[in-house]
Short mmCIF file of C-alpha atoms in Angstrom, two decimals:
data_model
loop_
_atom_site.label_atom_id
_atom_site.label_comp_id
_atom_site.label_asym_id
_atom_site.label_seq_id
_atom_site.Cartn_x
_atom_site.Cartn_y
_atom_site.Cartn_z
CA MET E 1 -3.99 19.42 -4.10
CA LYS E 2 -5.32 16.91 -6.59
CA THR E 3 -2.49 14.93 -8.14
CA ALA E 4 -3.86 15.25 -11.69
CA ASP E 5 -3.19 19.01 -11.49
CA LEU E 6 0.52 18.45 -10.82
CA PHE E 7 1.14 17.40 -14.43
CA LYS E 8 0.22 20.87 -15.65
CA ARG E 9 3.35 22.30 -14.01
CA LYS E 10 6.27 19.87 -14.35
CA THR E 11 7.42 16.28 -14.74
CA VAL E 12 5.97 14.59 -11.65
CA LEU E 13 8.12 12.52 -9.28
CA SER E 14 6.31 10.55 -6.60
CA TYR E 15 7.11 7.76 -4.16
CA GLU E 16 5.21 4.79 -2.79
CA VAL E 17 5.48 3.40 0.74
CA PHE E 18 3.65 0.65 2.59
CA PRO E 19 2.57 0.29 6.23
CA PRO E 20 4.91 -1.68 8.48
CA LYS E 21 4.01 -5.22 9.44
CA PRO E 22 1.59 -5.56 12.37
CA THR E 23 4.49 -6.79 14.50
CA SER E 24 6.45 -3.57 13.85
CA PRO E 25 5.63 -0.18 15.39
CA ILE E 26 4.03 2.23 12.94
CA GLU E 27 6.66 4.81 13.84
CA THR E 28 9.17 2.94 11.68
CA ILE E 29 7.47 4.24 8.54
CA TYR E 30 7.75 7.82 9.75
CA ASN E 31 11.54 7.60 9.71
CA THR E 32 11.26 6.65 6.04
CA ILE E 33 8.81 9.47 5.32
CA ASN E 34 11.02 12.04 7.06
CA GLU E 35 13.86 11.07 4.73
CA LEU E 36 11.65 11.08 1.63
CA LYS E 37 10.38 14.52 2.61
CA THR E 38 13.85 15.97 1.98
CA LEU E 39 13.64 14.76 -1.64
CA SER E 40 10.77 17.16 -2.43
CA PRO E 41 8.28 14.57 -3.69
CA ASP E 42 5.22 15.77 -5.59
CA PHE E 43 3.24 13.22 -3.59
CA ILE E 44 3.65 10.00 -1.61
CA SER E 45 1.20 7.14 -1.98
CA VAL E 46 0.47 4.64 0.79
CA THR E 47 -0.51 1.06 0.00
CA TYR E 48 -2.87 -0.97 2.13
CA GLY E 49 -1.33 -3.48 4.50
CA ALA E 50 -2.21 -7.01 5.58
CA GLY E 51 -5.91 -7.72 5.22
CA GLY E 52 -6.38 -5.74 2.02
CA GLY E 53 -9.08 -3.13 1.55
CA LYS E 54 -10.84 -4.02 4.80
CA ASN E 55 -7.77 -3.07 6.83
CA THR E 56 -7.13 0.56 5.90
CA HIS E 57 -6.53 2.11 9.32
CA SER E 58 -2.75 2.24 9.00
CA THR E 59 -2.95 3.39 5.38
CA PHE E 60 -5.22 6.32 6.22
CA GLN E 61 -3.25 7.22 9.35
CA ILE E 62 0.03 7.34 7.43
CA ALA E 63 -1.51 9.29 4.53
CA SER E 64 -2.86 11.83 7.01
CA THR E 65 0.55 12.21 8.65
CA ILE E 66 2.19 12.76 5.27
CA LYS E 67 -0.25 15.64 4.63
CA SER E 68 0.61 17.12 8.02
CA TYR E 69 4.24 17.25 6.83
CA GLY E 70 3.16 19.51 3.95
CA ILE E 71 3.38 16.74 1.31
CA GLU E 72 0.45 15.64 -0.81
CA SER E 73 -0.61 12.04 -0.12
CA VAL E 74 -2.56 9.32 -1.90
CA ALA E 75 -4.37 6.59 0.02
CA HIS E 76 -4.83 3.20 -1.65
CA LEU E 77 -8.25 1.59 -1.42
CA ALA E 78 -9.00 -1.93 -2.67
CA CYS E 79 -12.63 -2.98 -3.12
CA ILE E 80 -12.48 -6.80 -3.00
CA GLY E 81 -15.07 -8.00 -0.49
CA LEU E 82 -16.37 -4.51 0.34
CA LYS E 83 -20.00 -3.45 0.46
CA LYS E 84 -21.15 0.03 -0.49
CA GLU E 85 -21.62 0.95 3.15
CA ASP E 86 -18.02 -0.13 3.87
CA VAL E 87 -16.69 2.13 1.13
CA SER E 88 -18.92 5.03 2.19
CA ALA E 89 -17.55 4.80 5.72
CA LYS E 90 -13.98 4.83 4.43
CA LEU E 91 -14.65 7.78 2.14
CA ALA E 92 -16.17 9.70 5.03
CA GLU E 93 -13.04 8.98 7.07
CA LEU E 94 -10.81 10.20 4.25
CA GLN E 95 -12.84 13.39 3.97
CA SER E 96 -12.49 13.98 7.70
CA LEU E 97 -8.71 13.60 7.35
CA GLY E 98 -8.57 16.04 4.45
CA ILE E 99 -7.28 13.43 2.00
CA ASP E 100 -8.30 14.31 -1.58
CA ASN E 101 -6.52 11.58 -3.53
CA ILE E 102 -7.46 7.89 -3.65
CA LEU E 103 -5.86 5.11 -5.69
CA ALA E 104 -8.85 2.88 -6.49
CA LEU E 105 -7.97 -0.80 -6.91
CA ARG E 106 -9.82 -4.06 -7.20
CA GLY E 107 -7.15 -5.81 -5.17
CA ASP E 108 -5.73 -9.31 -5.43
CA LEU E 109 -8.25 -12.13 -5.47
CA PRO E 110 -8.01 -14.14 -2.24
CA ASP E 111 -7.14 -17.82 -2.30
CA GLY E 112 -10.15 -20.06 -1.91
CA GLU E 113 -13.74 -18.92 -1.43
CA TYR E 114 -14.58 -15.34 -0.48
CA THR E 115 -17.58 -13.01 -0.42
CA PRO E 116 -17.22 -10.77 -3.52
CA GLY E 117 -18.91 -7.61 -2.20
CA ASP E 118 -20.51 -4.86 -4.29
CA PHE E 119 -17.53 -3.94 -6.51
CA PRO E 120 -16.48 -6.60 -9.04
CA TYR E 121 -14.00 -4.30 -10.77
CA ALA E 122 -11.87 -1.26 -9.98
CA SER E 123 -13.98 0.75 -12.45
CA ASP E 124 -17.00 0.16 -10.20
CA LEU E 125 -15.08 1.60 -7.26
CA VAL E 126 -13.89 4.57 -9.33
CA SER E 127 -17.46 5.38 -10.32
CA TYR E 128 -18.73 5.07 -6.74
CA ILE E 129 -16.00 7.35 -5.35
CA LYS E 130 -16.66 10.01 -7.99
CA GLY E 131 -20.35 9.91 -7.14
CA TYR E 132 -19.66 10.21 -3.42
CA GLY E 133 -17.62 13.41 -3.31
CA ASP E 134 -14.99 15.65 -4.83
CA PHE E 135 -12.10 13.18 -4.77
CA ASN E 136 -9.23 12.93 -7.23
CA VAL E 137 -9.23 9.26 -8.23
CA LEU E 138 -6.12 7.45 -9.41
CA ALA E 139 -6.14 4.03 -11.04
CA ALA E 140 -3.62 1.37 -11.98
CA CYS E 141 -2.59 0.50 -15.52
CA TYR E 142 -0.49 -2.30 -16.96
CA PRO E 143 2.09 -1.64 -19.71
CA GLU E 144 2.21 -5.32 -20.67
CA GLY E 145 -1.48 -5.93 -20.06
CA HIS E 146 -3.21 -7.10 -16.89
CA ILE E 147 -2.26 -10.68 -16.11
CA GLU E 148 -5.97 -11.68 -16.22
CA ALA E 149 -6.73 -9.93 -19.53
CA LYS E 150 -7.16 -12.16 -22.59
CA SER E 151 -5.29 -9.68 -24.78
CA LYS E 152 -3.73 -6.22 -24.78
CA VAL E 153 -6.78 -4.99 -26.70
CA GLU E 154 -9.10 -6.21 -23.93
CA ASP E 155 -6.81 -4.67 -21.32
CA ILE E 156 -6.96 -1.23 -22.97
CA GLN E 157 -10.73 -1.54 -23.32
CA ASN E 158 -10.98 -2.19 -19.58
CA LEU E 159 -8.65 0.73 -18.84
CA LYS E 160 -10.84 3.01 -20.98
CA ILE E 161 -13.82 1.91 -18.87
CA LYS E 162 -11.93 2.98 -15.72
CA VAL E 163 -11.03 6.35 -17.19
CA ASP E 164 -14.56 6.93 -18.46
CA ALA E 165 -15.81 6.04 -14.96
CA GLY E 166 -13.83 8.99 -13.64
CA ALA E 167 -10.18 8.04 -13.14
CA ASP E 168 -8.21 11.30 -13.21
CA HIS E 169 -4.65 9.96 -13.15
CA LEU E 170 -3.04 6.60 -13.94
CA ILE E 171 0.00 4.91 -12.38
CA SER E 172 1.57 1.98 -14.17
CA GLN E 173 2.58 -1.37 -12.80
CA LEU E 174 6.33 -1.94 -12.73
CA PHE E 175 8.17 -2.77 -15.96
CA PHE E 176 11.81 -3.29 -16.87
CA ASP E 177 11.76 -2.63 -20.62
CA ASN E 178 10.72 0.88 -21.64
CA GLU E 179 9.66 -0.25 -25.09
CA TYR E 180 6.65 -2.01 -23.55
CA PHE E 181 5.67 1.26 -21.88
CA TYR E 182 5.96 3.27 -25.09
CA ALA E 183 3.84 0.73 -26.95
CA PHE E 184 1.30 0.95 -24.12
CA LEU E 185 1.16 4.75 -24.43
CA GLU E 186 0.43 4.37 -28.15
CA ARG E 187 -2.45 2.00 -27.37
CA CYS E 188 -3.82 4.50 -24.85
CA GLN E 189 -3.64 7.30 -27.41
CA LEU E 190 -5.48 5.21 -30.00
CA ALA E 191 -8.16 4.39 -27.41
CA GLY E 192 -8.68 8.06 -26.57
CA ILE E 193 -7.25 7.80 -23.05
CA THR E 194 -5.99 11.27 -22.11
CA ALA E 195 -5.55 11.02 -18.32
CA PRO E 196 -1.97 11.68 -17.13
CA ILE E 197 0.06 8.46 -16.91
CA GLU E 198 2.97 7.93 -14.52
CA ALA E 199 5.56 5.26 -15.19
CA GLY E 200 5.99 2.91 -12.22
CA ILE E 201 9.63 2.04 -11.59
CA MET E 202 10.89 -0.48 -9.03
CA PRO E 203 14.66 -0.62 -8.41
CA VAL E 204 16.08 -4.09 -7.82
CA THR E 205 17.27 -4.79 -4.30
CA ASN E 206 16.56 -8.49 -3.91
CA LYS E 207 16.35 -11.17 -6.61
CA LYS E 208 13.68 -13.27 -4.89
CA GLN E 209 11.53 -10.21 -4.30
CA ILE E 210 11.64 -9.22 -7.96
CA GLU E 211 10.93 -12.80 -9.06
CA ARG E 212 7.84 -12.79 -6.86
CA MET E 213 6.66 -9.41 -8.15
CA THR E 214 7.12 -10.35 -11.80
CA SER E 215 5.26 -13.62 -11.28
CA LEU E 216 2.33 -11.68 -9.81
CA CYS E 217 2.13 -8.94 -12.44
CA GLY E 218 3.60 -10.68 -15.49
CA ALA E 219 6.34 -8.13 -16.21
CA THR E 220 8.92 -9.28 -18.73
CA VAL E 221 12.50 -9.59 -17.48
CA PRO E 222 14.92 -8.48 -20.25
CA ARG E 223 18.15 -10.38 -20.84
CA LYS E 224 20.21 -7.38 -19.65
CA PHE E 225 18.22 -7.24 -16.42
CA LEU E 226 18.42 -11.00 -15.85
CA SER E 227 22.20 -10.97 -16.40
CA MET E 228 22.53 -8.24 -13.80
CA MET E 229 20.53 -10.19 -11.21
CA ASN E 230 22.45 -13.42 -11.86
CA ARG E 231 25.81 -11.66 -11.72
CA TYR E 232 25.23 -9.89 -8.40
CA GLU E 233 22.64 -12.01 -6.55
CA ASP E 234 25.23 -13.09 -3.96
CA ASN E 235 26.51 -9.55 -3.43
CA PRO E 236 23.66 -7.48 -1.91
CA THR E 237 25.53 -4.18 -2.08
CA ALA E 238 26.51 -4.68 -5.71
CA LEU E 239 22.98 -5.77 -6.64
CA ARG E 240 21.55 -2.70 -4.92
CA ASP E 241 23.91 -0.35 -6.76
CA ALA E 242 23.35 -2.11 -10.09
CA GLY E 243 19.60 -1.93 -9.52
CA ILE E 244 19.80 1.80 -8.86
CA ALA E 245 21.85 2.29 -12.04
CA TYR E 246 19.32 0.27 -14.08
CA ALA E 247 16.40 2.28 -12.69
CA VAL E 248 18.17 5.58 -13.36
CA ASP E 249 18.83 4.50 -16.96
CA GLN E 250 15.13 3.70 -17.38
CA ILE E 251 14.04 7.00 -15.87
CA VAL E 252 16.42 9.15 -17.90
CA ASP E 253 15.11 7.55 -21.09
CA LEU E 254 11.48 7.97 -20.01
CA ILE E 255 11.94 11.65 -19.20
CA ALA E 256 13.81 12.25 -22.47
CA GLN E 257 10.82 10.74 -24.30
CA GLY E 258 8.47 13.18 -22.58
CA VAL E 259 6.76 10.86 -20.10
CA GLY E 260 4.69 12.96 -17.70
CA GLY E 261 5.74 11.41 -14.41
CA ILE E 262 7.76 8.80 -12.55
CA HIS E 263 6.30 6.84 -9.63
CA LEU E 264 9.06 5.15 -7.66
CA TYR E 265 8.23 1.98 -5.72
CA THR E 266 10.62 2.65 -2.83
CA MET E 267 9.99 -0.58 -0.87
CA ASN E 268 10.39 1.72 2.16
CA ASN E 269 14.08 2.18 1.36
CA PRO E 270 14.92 5.91 1.45
CA TYR E 271 18.57 5.28 0.53
CA ILE E 272 17.55 4.01 -2.90
CA ALA E 273 15.09 6.87 -3.39
CA ARG E 274 17.78 9.39 -2.48
CA LYS E 275 20.36 7.96 -4.88
CA ILE E 276 17.85 8.00 -7.73
CA HIS E 277 16.72 11.52 -6.87
CA GLU E 278 20.33 12.74 -6.86
CA ALA E 279 20.80 11.31 -10.36
CA ILE E 280 17.65 12.71 -11.97
CA HIS E 281 16.47 15.76 -10.00
CA SER E 282 17.93 18.24 -12.49
CA LEU E 283 15.96 16.56 -15.29
CA ILE E 284 12.56 17.18 -13.70
CA ALA E 285 12.99 20.60 -12.07
#
């Protein structure tokens, strides 16, 4: 099933996982997926691992296994450094695996010199995928603006280009203040962006991890959130529970405001996903 069709039926709840490190057996992720399966996800997305878009073997293998469990899957594909023939080969592989949904990304720019490839922007990849076959294409969006955008206006203009190129469904970068997300939805509406938009939520489990993520994506850390991290940073269990409570509070507010879907960045931690699901499942049934 194409993920964009899910929004016609209910509030969507999806999860994101990532391949294990090359030094870890791939089976470790299947334990996580088996636990997530019991939470009745609408779909599970699989990020690409070390090596970016060129190294998609684990991503595709995991996405295929998720489908074999009777759960819809989304495979991430980043286009930095890829030629058209590279992408065509990957799309052919996805078709052979029966995977209909692709999250099309530019990917992070490598440090130092690199060979750009044939796809400068994610919108170029979206357009190429739509021209290749009958895929449902997802794309990323940024409630506070992409960190490389000169302004929020430019960011929305670029997002409109992605949607016009064929993006069927949008998933947001993480954010910790819902007001930024609501303002973003208003900008999308004014720009004529009508694709379903899921709110990306990442529960706090580790202060250093969140500091790294926010530095990469530019998400604002509210005073309430910062106080929570500072108060419990030396108590991992307390920080985990406080992070779950903060995420639940965000999600309840988002659903109450009519947001179409929640995409939970699980960090491969099924315990956190379960606790959040237990708190909100009656709100999205």
